[in-house]
Amino acid sequence: MHEEKILVIDYGSQYTQLIARRIRENNTYCEVLNPSSLNKKEIYSNVIGVILSGGPSSVTNNDTYDLPDLLFKKNIPLLGVCFGMQLICKKFNGIIKESTSREYGKAVLEITKDVKIFKGVNKSIEAWMSHGDSVIKAPKNFTIIASTNKKGLSAIKSDNKEIYGIQFHPEVTHTLDKGKIIFNFVNNICKSNGSWTTKNIIENQVAEIKNKVKNDHVILGLSGGVDSSVAAAIIHKAIKDQLTCIFIDNGLLRLNEKNQVEEGFKDFKNIKIIYIDSSKLFLKRLHGITDPEEKRKVIGKTFIDVFQSEAKKIKNAKWLAQGTIYPDVIESAASSDNAHLIKSHHNVGGLPKDMNLKLLEPLRELFKDEVRKLGIDLGIKPKLINRHPFPGPGLAVRILGEVREDYADILRSADDIFIKMLHDRGLYNKISQAFTVFMPVKSVGVTGDGRSYGNVVSLRAVKTIDFMTAKPFDFPFDFLEEVSTRIINEVPEISRVCLDISSKPPSTIEWE
Ligand code: XMP
C-alpha cells in the first residue's frame, strides 16, 4: 500500500505515460488508470491528486467520458490536460467549440494570473499544443489564467478549489516551463511528501520480497537484458542464496553475451547463476524454418522446455520471478478498456503454465528509467544497464529466412564490430537500438587480386521514445564508411554492407 499517490487517468493520449514519468521524477508515486475507474470508491484512498490526460475524443459529440461526482467529493486537487481540461469545462458548464482543424505544434503562451501552478514560470513561454476542440468560455467560478494568440483559452482555474485545466502539454520537453508546471502541481498543490525515491523503493521491495518468499526458493530466467537483470539484483539483495538464476544460451545471442552478464554481476557476492548451453537444441529445432512467426514460436517453446527441465532440479522452488515492468501492466489493462495500445510482442520467457509456481514481479510498478536507476543503485555495472533492448528470439529475427549456425557466427562478428565502434565514437547512448541484419544472399566483391563472393549485412540504428514509432539515426558519413570497411576486412564471409534508413511506420525496427 502506498502512503500517497497521484492518479493519471488515461483518455488515450500518446503522452499519458510521459505525464506519469514526470510525476515520478518528482519523487511521487503515481498510477495510470482507465477512465471507468473514476466511478470506483476504492481508488481514492491515499490519493493526493488526479491528472486527466489528453486524448483523441471530443467532448462535443460523445458522452462516453463524463466526470463522476465522486471525483470531486474529497476536494482532491485536479489537473486536466487538453481533453482533460475540456472534460472539466463540460462538467462545470463551460462552452466548448467543436473544430475540424487542429491547433498543433508550438504556440506562445501568455500567463495572465499569478497562480500556484505557474510559480517560477516565465510570463511568456513556448508551449506545445495538440488539440481540435477549444474551450471558448470558461465555466462559472473559473478564471482564465493563461492564453495564446491562437484560438480558445489556454488555462483555467477554479476560484475556490484546486481544479486546473490547461490546453497545452506540460509533460513534453517542447513546453519550455523547465518542468515547473508538473513540479508545482505535485509539490505545491498536491503537497507530495517526495518519498518515492530509489532508496525507498529498494527498501520497500526488499521487505516485501522477504515477506512473500519466506524460506522458499525463487527461480529467474536471466536474459542479459535490463529488466531480468535488475529483478535478479533486487531479489538477490532480499533473499541471497534462495535465488537461482538460469541463463540459457539459445545460440542466438550476441557475441560474448555470457561474459557481459558475468561482468555485469561481478560485484554480487555468491549470486547463483546457472549457465546452460542449449544452442544445439535450438538450432536443431529451427532447422528448415523460414517463417518469422514460426521461428518465434519454436524458440518460445524450446525456451520453456529447457527452463522447465532446469527448474525441476532446483529443490523447494515455489516462485518464478519475472522482470515485468509498469508499461507492460498498463498496456494489458488498457487493452481491456480504451484499447489504443496493445503490445504486440511477448517476451519469450513467459510463465510455463503447468509449473505451478507463484509469480514474483518486483518491478511491476516501475518505468524503464526507474528500473535502470535501481539497477545502478543495486550495483549492476552501467554497461549492462545501458544496453539497447534485445528481442527474446535474438538473432533469429535478424537472420532473414532459415537460421543457421554459420550465419549466426558471421552476424555476431559483424554486429560486434558495429556496436564496439558506436561505443568508441560516443554514439551508443545517443541511439535507442542498433544492430546488424544478415541477408542470405551473395554479392560480388574484389579483395586483393581476386573476386570474392560473400554475404550482405545491413546496419540498423533508430531513435525512438516508445518503440512504437522510430526514426533512422543520422550517422556521420565517415563513420559509416569506416564500419563498412572494417566489417568487410575483418569478416571474410561478408562482401557488402548496407544501411537501413526506413522509419517505423511503415517498416518495423527488426527485419522480421
Ligand atoms: P518492431 O520490430 O516490432 O520492434 O518494430 C519493436 C521493439 O520490440 C522488439 N521486438 C521483440 N522483443 N520479442 C521481444 O522480446 C520479440 O519477438 C520481438 N520482436 C521485436 C524490437 O527489438 C524492438 O525493440
Coordinates of C-alpha atoms and ligand atoms in Angstrom, one line a residue:
M1 CA 0.0 0.0 0.0
H2 CA 1.4 3.4 -1.0
E3 CA 1.2 6.1 1.6
E4 CA 0.3 8.6 -1.0
K5 CA -0.2 8.7 -4.8
I6 CA -1.4 10.7 -7.7
L7 CA -3.7 9.1 -10.3
V8 CA -3.3 9.7 -14.0
I9 CA -6.5 8.9 -15.9
D10 CA -5.7 7.8 -19.4
Y11 CA -8.1 9.0 -22.1
G12 CA -5.8 7.7 -24.9
S13 CA -3.2 10.4 -25.3
Q14 CA 0.2 9.3 -26.7
Y15 CA 1.7 11.3 -23.8
T16 CA -0.1 9.6 -20.8
Q17 CA 2.9 7.6 -19.8
L18 CA 5.1 10.7 -20.1
I19 CA 2.8 12.5 -17.6
A20 CA 3.2 9.6 -15.2
R21 CA 7.0 9.6 -15.6
R22 CA 7.2 13.3 -14.9
I23 CA 5.3 12.8 -11.7
R24 CA 7.6 10.0 -10.7
E25 CA 10.6 12.3 -11.5
N26 CA 9.2 14.5 -8.7
N27 CA 9.7 11.5 -6.3
T28 CA 6.0 10.8 -6.1
Y29 CA 4.3 7.5 -6.8
C30 CA 1.5 7.6 -9.4
E31 CA -0.7 5.1 -11.2
V32 CA -2.2 5.2 -14.6
L33 CA -5.9 4.1 -14.6
N34 CA -8.7 3.8 -17.1
P35 CA -11.5 6.4 -17.1
S36 CA -14.0 3.9 -15.8
S37 CA -12.0 3.6 -12.6
L38 CA -13.1 7.1 -11.5
N39 CA -16.5 5.5 -10.5
K40 CA -14.9 3.2 -8.0
K41 CA -14.7 4.4 -4.5
E42 CA -11.7 2.3 -3.5
I43 CA -9.3 4.0 -5.9
Y44 CA -9.4 7.3 -4.0
S45 CA -7.7 6.1 -0.8
N46 CA -4.4 7.9 -0.2
V47 CA -4.8 9.9 -3.4
I48 CA -3.3 13.4 -3.2
G49 CA -4.1 14.5 -6.8
V50 CA -5.6 13.5 -10.1
I51 CA -4.5 14.3 -13.6
L52 CA -6.8 13.8 -16.5
S53 CA -4.8 13.1 -19.7
G54 CA -5.4 14.3 -23.2
G55 CA -6.9 12.1 -25.8
P56 CA -8.3 11.8 -29.3
S57 CA -12.0 12.0 -28.3
S58 CA -14.2 15.1 -28.5
V59 CA -16.5 16.2 -25.6
T60 CA -18.9 17.9 -28.0
N61 CA -20.1 14.8 -29.7
N62 CA -19.7 12.0 -27.2
D63 CA -20.9 11.2 -23.8
T64 CA -18.5 8.3 -23.2
Y65 CA -16.5 10.2 -20.8
D66 CA -18.2 12.1 -18.0
L67 CA -16.5 13.1 -14.8
P68 CA -18.4 11.5 -11.9
D69 CA -19.4 13.5 -8.8
L70 CA -17.3 11.0 -6.8
L71 CA -14.1 12.6 -8.2
F72 CA -15.0 15.9 -6.6
K73 CA -16.2 14.6 -3.2
K74 CA -13.0 14.8 -1.3
N75 CA -11.7 18.1 -2.9
I76 CA -8.6 16.2 -4.3
P77 CA -6.6 18.6 -6.4
L78 CA -7.3 18.1 -10.1
L79 CA -5.5 19.0 -13.3
G80 CA -7.0 18.4 -16.7
V81 CA -4.6 18.4 -19.7
C82 CA -6.1 19.1 -23.1
F83 CA -9.0 16.7 -23.4
G84 CA -8.9 16.6 -19.6
M85 CA -9.5 20.3 -19.5
Q86 CA -12.4 20.0 -21.8
L87 CA -13.9 17.4 -19.6
I88 CA -13.7 19.7 -16.6
C89 CA -15.3 22.5 -18.7
K90 CA -18.1 20.2 -19.7
K91 CA -18.7 19.2 -16.1
F92 CA -19.0 22.8 -14.9
N93 CA -20.9 24.0 -18.0
G94 CA -18.2 26.0 -19.8
I95 CA -18.6 26.4 -23.6
I96 CA -16.5 24.2 -25.9
K97 CA -16.4 24.7 -29.6
E98 CA -16.1 21.8 -32.0
S99 CA -13.4 22.3 -34.5
T100 CA -12.4 20.4 -37.7
S101 CA -8.9 21.9 -37.7
R102 CA -6.3 21.1 -35.0
E103 CA -4.1 23.6 -33.2
Y104 CA -0.9 21.6 -33.4
G105 CA 2.7 22.5 -32.5
K106 CA 4.3 25.3 -30.7
A107 CA 2.5 28.4 -29.5
V108 CA 3.4 31.3 -27.3
L109 CA 1.6 31.1 -24.0
E110 CA 1.0 34.3 -22.0
I111 CA 0.5 33.7 -18.3
T112 CA -2.1 36.2 -17.1
K113 CA -2.6 35.3 -13.5
D114 CA -0.3 34.8 -10.6
V115 CA -1.3 31.3 -9.5
K116 CA 0.4 28.4 -7.8
I117 CA 0.6 26.2 -10.9
F118 CA 2.7 28.8 -12.7
K119 CA 5.0 29.6 -9.8
G120 CA 8.5 30.3 -11.2
V121 CA 7.4 30.0 -14.8
N122 CA 8.2 32.9 -17.1
K123 CA 5.3 35.1 -18.0
S124 CA 5.6 34.2 -21.7
I125 CA 6.8 30.7 -22.7
E126 CA 6.6 28.4 -25.7
A127 CA 4.1 25.6 -25.2
W128 CA 3.2 22.5 -27.1
M129 CA -0.4 22.3 -28.4
S130 CA -2.2 19.4 -29.9
H131 CA -6.0 19.8 -29.8
G132 CA -9.0 20.1 -32.1
D133 CA -11.9 21.4 -29.9
S134 CA -11.4 24.6 -27.9
V135 CA -12.8 26.0 -24.7
I136 CA -14.2 29.4 -25.7
K137 CA -15.9 30.3 -22.4
A138 CA -14.7 29.2 -19.0
P139 CA -17.3 27.8 -16.6
K140 CA -18.8 30.0 -13.9
N141 CA -16.4 30.5 -11.0
F142 CA -13.4 29.7 -13.1
T143 CA -10.8 32.2 -14.1
I144 CA -8.7 32.3 -17.2
I145 CA -5.1 32.1 -16.1
A146 CA -3.2 31.9 -19.5
S147 CA -3.9 32.3 -23.2
T148 CA -2.3 32.2 -26.5
N149 CA -2.8 34.4 -29.5
K150 CA -4.4 31.4 -31.2
K151 CA -7.9 30.1 -30.8
G152 CA -9.5 29.3 -27.4
L153 CA -8.5 29.6 -23.8
S154 CA -5.2 28.0 -22.7
A155 CA -5.6 27.6 -19.0
I156 CA -8.2 28.0 -16.3
K157 CA -8.5 27.7 -12.6
S158 CA -11.5 27.2 -10.3
D159 CA -11.9 30.2 -8.0
N160 CA -12.4 28.3 -4.8
K161 CA -10.9 24.8 -5.4
E162 CA -7.7 23.3 -6.6
I163 CA -9.0 22.5 -10.0
Y164 CA -6.9 23.5 -13.0
G165 CA -7.3 23.0 -16.8
I166 CA -4.5 23.5 -19.3
Q167 CA -4.9 23.2 -23.0
F168 CA -1.2 22.5 -23.8
H169 CA 1.1 19.7 -22.8
P170 CA 3.4 20.4 -19.9
E171 CA 4.8 16.9 -19.9
V172 CA 6.6 17.3 -23.2
T173 CA 10.0 19.0 -23.4
H174 CA 8.8 21.3 -26.2
T175 CA 6.9 23.2 -23.4
L176 CA 9.6 25.4 -22.1
D177 CA 8.5 25.6 -18.4
K178 CA 11.5 23.6 -17.3
G179 CA 9.2 21.1 -15.7
K180 CA 7.9 23.6 -13.3
I181 CA 4.1 23.1 -14.0
I182 CA 4.1 19.5 -13.1
F183 CA 6.6 20.2 -10.2
N184 CA 4.1 22.9 -8.9
F185 CA 1.1 20.6 -9.2
V186 CA 2.8 17.7 -7.5
N187 CA 4.7 19.6 -4.8
N188 CA 2.8 22.9 -4.1
I189 CA -0.7 21.9 -4.9
C190 CA -0.9 18.2 -4.0
K191 CA 1.8 18.7 -1.4
S192 CA 3.6 15.4 -2.0
N193 CA 6.0 14.3 0.7
G194 CA 8.5 13.2 -2.0
S195 CA 9.0 9.7 -0.6
W196 CA 9.2 7.9 -4.0
T197 CA 13.0 7.6 -4.1
T198 CA 15.2 4.8 -5.4
K199 CA 16.4 4.2 -1.8
N200 CA 12.9 3.8 -0.5
I201 CA 11.7 1.7 -3.5
I202 CA 14.6 -0.7 -2.9
E203 CA 14.0 -0.9 0.9
N204 CA 10.2 -1.5 0.4
Q205 CA 10.7 -4.1 -2.3
V206 CA 13.3 -5.9 -0.3
A207 CA 11.0 -6.1 2.7
E208 CA 8.1 -7.2 0.5
I209 CA 10.1 -9.9 -1.2
K210 CA 11.3 -11.3 2.1
N211 CA 7.8 -11.3 3.5
K212 CA 6.3 -13.1 0.5
V213 CA 9.0 -15.6 -0.2
K214 CA 9.9 -16.6 3.4
N215 CA 12.1 -19.7 3.2
D216 CA 11.0 -20.8 -0.3
H217 CA 13.3 -20.8 -3.3
V218 CA 12.9 -18.5 -6.3
I219 CA 14.0 -19.1 -9.9
L220 CA 14.5 -16.5 -12.6
G221 CA 15.3 -16.6 -16.3
L222 CA 18.2 -14.2 -16.7
S223 CA 18.5 -13.0 -20.3
G224 CA 21.2 -10.3 -20.0
G225 CA 18.5 -7.6 -20.6
V226 CA 17.9 -4.8 -18.2
D227 CA 14.6 -6.0 -16.7
S228 CA 15.6 -9.5 -15.8
S229 CA 19.0 -8.3 -14.5
V230 CA 17.5 -5.7 -12.2
A231 CA 14.8 -8.2 -11.0
A232 CA 17.7 -10.6 -10.2
A233 CA 19.7 -7.9 -8.3
I234 CA 16.8 -6.8 -6.1
I235 CA 15.7 -10.4 -5.3
H236 CA 19.3 -11.3 -4.5
K237 CA 19.6 -8.4 -2.2
A238 CA 16.4 -9.6 -0.3
I239 CA 16.9 -13.4 -0.1
K240 CA 20.5 -14.1 -1.2
D241 CA 21.1 -17.8 -2.0
Q242 CA 17.4 -18.6 -2.1
L243 CA 17.5 -17.2 -5.6
T244 CA 18.8 -19.2 -8.6
C245 CA 19.1 -17.5 -12.0
I246 CA 19.1 -19.6 -15.1
F247 CA 20.8 -18.1 -18.2
I248 CA 20.0 -20.1 -21.3
D249 CA 22.3 -19.7 -24.4
N250 CA 20.0 -20.4 -27.3
G251 CA 22.8 -20.0 -29.9
L252 CA 21.1 -16.7 -31.0
L253 CA 22.8 -14.3 -28.6
R254 CA 25.2 -11.6 -29.3
L255 CA 29.0 -12.1 -29.1
N256 CA 30.2 -12.8 -25.6
E257 CA 26.8 -12.3 -24.1
K258 CA 27.6 -14.7 -21.2
N259 CA 30.8 -12.7 -20.3
Q260 CA 28.8 -9.5 -20.4
V261 CA 26.3 -10.9 -17.8
E262 CA 29.2 -12.3 -15.7
E263 CA 30.9 -8.9 -15.9
G264 CA 27.7 -7.0 -15.1
F265 CA 27.1 -9.1 -11.9
K266 CA 30.8 -9.1 -10.9
D267 CA 30.2 -7.3 -7.6
F268 CA 27.3 -9.6 -6.5
K269 CA 28.8 -12.0 -3.9
N270 CA 27.5 -15.5 -4.3
I271 CA 24.8 -14.9 -6.7
K272 CA 23.8 -18.2 -8.2
I273 CA 23.7 -18.1 -12.0
I274 CA 23.4 -21.4 -13.9
Y275 CA 24.6 -21.1 -17.5
I276 CA 23.0 -23.6 -19.8
D277 CA 24.3 -24.0 -23.4
S278 CA 21.3 -25.3 -25.4
S279 CA 22.3 -23.8 -28.7
K280 CA 22.4 -27.1 -30.4
L281 CA 18.9 -28.0 -29.4
F282 CA 17.5 -24.5 -30.5
L283 CA 19.3 -24.6 -33.8
K284 CA 18.2 -28.2 -34.5
R285 CA 14.6 -27.3 -33.9
L286 CA 14.9 -24.2 -36.1
H287 CA 16.3 -26.2 -39.0
G288 CA 14.4 -25.5 -42.2
I289 CA 12.0 -23.0 -40.7
T290 CA 11.8 -19.7 -42.6
D291 CA 8.6 -18.0 -41.4
P292 CA 9.4 -15.4 -38.7
E293 CA 6.3 -16.1 -36.5
E294 CA 7.1 -19.8 -36.7
K295 CA 10.7 -19.1 -35.6
R296 CA 9.4 -17.1 -32.7
K297 CA 7.1 -20.0 -31.7
V298 CA 9.8 -22.6 -31.8
I299 CA 12.2 -20.5 -29.8
G300 CA 9.5 -19.7 -27.2
K301 CA 8.5 -23.3 -26.8
T302 CA 12.1 -24.6 -26.7
F303 CA 12.9 -21.9 -24.1
I304 CA 10.1 -23.2 -21.9
D305 CA 11.2 -26.8 -22.3
V306 CA 14.8 -26.1 -21.3
F307 CA 13.8 -23.7 -18.5
Q308 CA 11.4 -26.2 -17.1
S309 CA 13.8 -29.1 -17.1
E310 CA 16.4 -27.0 -15.3
A311 CA 13.9 -25.6 -12.8
K312 CA 12.9 -29.1 -11.8
K313 CA 16.4 -29.7 -10.5
I314 CA 16.1 -26.8 -8.0
K315 CA 14.7 -28.0 -4.7
N316 CA 11.9 -26.1 -2.9
A317 CA 11.4 -23.8 -5.9
K318 CA 8.0 -22.2 -5.3
W319 CA 8.4 -18.8 -7.1
L320 CA 9.1 -17.8 -10.6
A321 CA 10.5 -14.2 -10.8
Q322 CA 9.9 -12.1 -13.9
G323 CA 11.1 -8.7 -14.9
T324 CA 7.6 -7.3 -15.8
I325 CA 7.6 -3.5 -15.8
Y326 CA 4.9 -0.9 -15.4
P327 CA 4.3 -0.2 -19.2
D328 CA 3.5 -3.9 -19.7
V329 CA 1.0 -3.7 -16.9
I330 CA -0.6 -0.5 -18.2
E331 CA -0.8 -1.8 -21.7
S332 CA -2.5 -5.0 -20.9
A333 CA -5.0 -3.1 -18.7
A334 CA -5.6 -0.5 -21.4
S335 CA -6.5 -3.2 -23.9
S336 CA -9.4 -4.2 -21.8
D337 CA -10.8 -0.6 -21.5
N338 CA -9.9 2.0 -24.1
A339 CA -7.8 -0.1 -26.3
H340 CA -5.3 2.2 -28.0
L341 CA -2.1 0.3 -27.4
I342 CA -1.8 -3.4 -27.5
K343 CA 1.6 -4.9 -27.0
S344 CA 2.4 -7.0 -30.0
H345 CA 5.4 -8.8 -28.6
H346 CA 5.6 -11.0 -25.6
N347 CA 8.8 -11.9 -24.1
V348 CA 10.0 -15.4 -24.7
G349 CA 10.5 -16.1 -21.0
G350 CA 6.8 -16.3 -20.3
L351 CA 5.4 -18.3 -17.4
P352 CA 5.3 -22.0 -18.1
K353 CA 1.7 -22.6 -17.2
D354 CA 1.9 -26.1 -15.7
M355 CA 4.8 -25.4 -13.5
N356 CA 2.7 -24.5 -10.5
L357 CA 4.9 -21.6 -9.4
K358 CA 3.8 -18.4 -7.9
L359 CA 4.8 -15.2 -9.7
L360 CA 7.2 -12.7 -8.2
E361 CA 7.4 -9.4 -10.1
P362 CA 9.4 -6.9 -8.1
L363 CA 9.5 -4.3 -10.9
R364 CA 5.7 -4.3 -11.7
E365 CA 5.3 -0.7 -10.6
L366 CA 8.4 0.8 -12.3
F367 CA 9.1 2.6 -15.5
K368 CA 12.2 1.6 -17.5
D369 CA 14.1 4.7 -16.4
E370 CA 13.4 3.9 -12.8
V371 CA 14.4 0.3 -13.4
R372 CA 17.7 1.5 -14.7
K373 CA 18.3 3.8 -11.7
L374 CA 17.5 0.9 -9.4
G375 CA 19.9 -1.3 -11.2
I376 CA 22.8 1.1 -10.9
D377 CA 22.0 1.7 -7.2
L378 CA 21.9 -2.1 -6.6
G379 CA 25.4 -2.3 -8.1
I380 CA 24.9 -3.7 -11.6
K381 CA 27.6 -2.4 -13.9
P382 CA 26.3 0.6 -16.0
K383 CA 27.4 -1.1 -19.3
L384 CA 24.9 -3.9 -18.7
I385 CA 22.1 -1.5 -17.6
N386 CA 22.5 0.9 -20.5
R387 CA 22.4 -1.8 -23.2
H388 CA 19.9 -1.4 -26.0
P389 CA 16.9 -3.7 -25.9
F390 CA 17.4 -7.2 -27.5
P391 CA 14.5 -9.3 -28.6
G392 CA 13.7 -12.6 -27.0
P393 CA 14.1 -14.6 -30.2
G394 CA 17.5 -12.9 -30.6
L395 CA 19.4 -13.2 -33.8
A396 CA 16.7 -15.4 -35.3
V397 CA 14.8 -12.3 -36.3
R398 CA 17.9 -10.7 -37.6
I399 CA 18.9 -13.6 -39.9
L400 CA 16.4 -13.5 -42.8
G401 CA 14.9 -16.8 -43.6
E402 CA 16.4 -20.0 -42.2
V403 CA 18.6 -19.7 -39.1
R404 CA 21.9 -21.5 -39.4
E405 CA 24.9 -21.6 -37.0
D406 CA 27.4 -20.3 -39.6
Y407 CA 25.0 -17.3 -40.4
A408 CA 24.7 -16.6 -36.7
D409 CA 28.5 -16.6 -36.3
I410 CA 29.0 -14.3 -39.2
L411 CA 26.3 -11.9 -37.9
R412 CA 27.7 -11.9 -34.4
S413 CA 31.2 -10.9 -35.6
A414 CA 29.9 -8.1 -37.8
D415 CA 27.5 -6.8 -35.1
D416 CA 30.2 -6.8 -32.5
I417 CA 32.4 -4.5 -34.7
F418 CA 29.4 -2.1 -35.3
I419 CA 28.4 -2.0 -31.6
K420 CA 32.0 -1.5 -30.4
M421 CA 32.5 1.3 -32.8
L422 CA 29.4 3.0 -31.6
H423 CA 30.8 2.9 -28.1
D424 CA 34.2 4.1 -29.2
R425 CA 32.7 7.1 -31.0
G426 CA 30.3 8.0 -28.2
L427 CA 27.3 7.3 -30.3
Y428 CA 25.9 4.2 -28.5
N429 CA 23.9 6.2 -25.9
K430 CA 22.5 8.6 -28.5
I431 CA 20.8 5.7 -30.2
S432 CA 17.8 3.8 -28.9
Q433 CA 18.6 0.5 -30.7
A434 CA 21.3 -0.5 -33.1
F435 CA 22.1 -3.9 -34.6
T436 CA 23.2 -5.7 -37.8
V437 CA 21.0 -7.8 -40.0
F438 CA 22.1 -10.8 -42.0
M439 CA 20.9 -11.5 -45.6
P440 CA 21.3 -14.9 -47.0
V441 CA 22.2 -13.6 -50.5
K442 CA 25.6 -13.4 -52.2
S443 CA 27.1 -10.4 -53.8
V444 CA 30.4 -10.0 -55.7
G445 CA 33.4 -8.1 -54.3
V446 CA 37.1 -7.7 -55.0
T447 CA 39.5 -8.5 -52.3
G448 CA 43.2 -8.3 -53.1
D449 CA 43.7 -9.6 -56.6
G450 CA 40.6 -11.8 -56.8
R451 CA 36.9 -11.7 -57.0
S452 CA 35.1 -12.7 -53.8
Y453 CA 31.6 -13.8 -53.4
G454 CA 30.2 -13.1 -50.0
N455 CA 27.1 -12.3 -47.9
V456 CA 25.4 -9.0 -47.4
V457 CA 24.6 -7.4 -44.0
S458 CA 22.7 -4.3 -43.2
L459 CA 23.2 -1.8 -40.3
R460 CA 20.1 -0.7 -38.5
A461 CA 20.1 2.1 -35.9
V462 CA 17.0 4.0 -34.7
K463 CA 15.9 6.7 -32.3
T464 CA 12.6 6.3 -30.6
I465 CA 10.9 7.0 -27.3
D466 CA 8.4 4.2 -27.1
F467 CA 9.5 1.8 -29.9
M468 CA 6.0 2.2 -31.4
T469 CA 7.4 4.7 -33.9
A470 CA 11.1 5.2 -34.8
K471 CA 13.4 7.3 -37.0
P472 CA 16.6 6.2 -38.5
F473 CA 19.7 7.6 -36.7
D474 CA 21.6 10.2 -38.7
F475 CA 25.2 8.9 -38.9
P476 CA 28.2 10.9 -39.9
F477 CA 29.3 9.6 -43.3
D478 CA 32.9 8.9 -42.3
F479 CA 31.7 6.6 -39.5
L480 CA 29.6 4.6 -42.0
E481 CA 32.5 4.2 -44.3
E482 CA 34.8 3.1 -41.5
V483 CA 32.3 0.5 -40.2
S484 CA 31.7 -0.9 -43.6
T485 CA 35.5 -1.2 -44.4
R486 CA 36.2 -2.8 -41.0
I487 CA 33.3 -5.4 -41.3
I488 CA 34.4 -6.4 -44.9
N489 CA 38.0 -6.6 -43.9
E490 CA 37.5 -8.4 -40.6
V491 CA 34.7 -10.8 -41.5
P492 CA 35.8 -12.6 -44.7
E493 CA 32.3 -14.1 -45.4
I494 CA 30.9 -10.6 -45.9
S495 CA 31.3 -8.7 -49.2
R496 CA 28.9 -5.8 -48.8
V497 CA 27.4 -3.6 -46.0
C498 CA 24.2 -1.6 -46.5
L499 CA 22.4 0.9 -44.3
D500 CA 18.7 0.6 -43.4
I501 CA 17.2 4.1 -43.5
S502 CA 13.5 3.2 -43.1
S503 CA 11.3 4.7 -40.4
K504 CA 8.7 2.9 -38.3
P505 CA 6.0 3.0 -39.6
P506 CA 5.8 1.8 -42.3
S507 CA 8.8 -0.5 -41.6
T508 CA 9.4 -2.2 -38.2
I509 CA 12.6 -1.9 -36.2
E510 CA 13.5 -5.6 -36.6
W511 CA 13.6 -7.0 -40.1
E512 CA 11.4 -10.0 -39.2
Ligands
XMP1 P1 9.5 -4.0 -34.1 O1 10.4 -4.8 -34.9 O2 8.1 -4.5 -33.9 O3 10.2 -3.9 -32.7 O4 9.4 -2.5 -34.6 C1 9.8 -3.1 -31.6 C2 10.7 -3.5 -30.4 O5 10.3 -4.8 -30.0 C3 11.5 -5.7 -30.1 N1 11.0 -7.0 -30.6 C4 10.8 -8.1 -29.8 N2 11.0 -8.2 -28.5 N3 10.3 -10.5 -28.7 C5 10.8 -9.5 -27.9 O6 11.1 -9.7 -26.7 C6 10.0 -10.4 -30.0 O7 9.6 -11.3 -30.6 C7 10.3 -9.1 -30.6 N4 10.2 -8.6 -31.8 C8 10.6 -7.3 -31.8 C9 12.4 -5.0 -31.0 O8 13.8 -5.4 -30.8 C10 12.2 -3.5 -30.7 O9 12.9 -3.1 -29.6

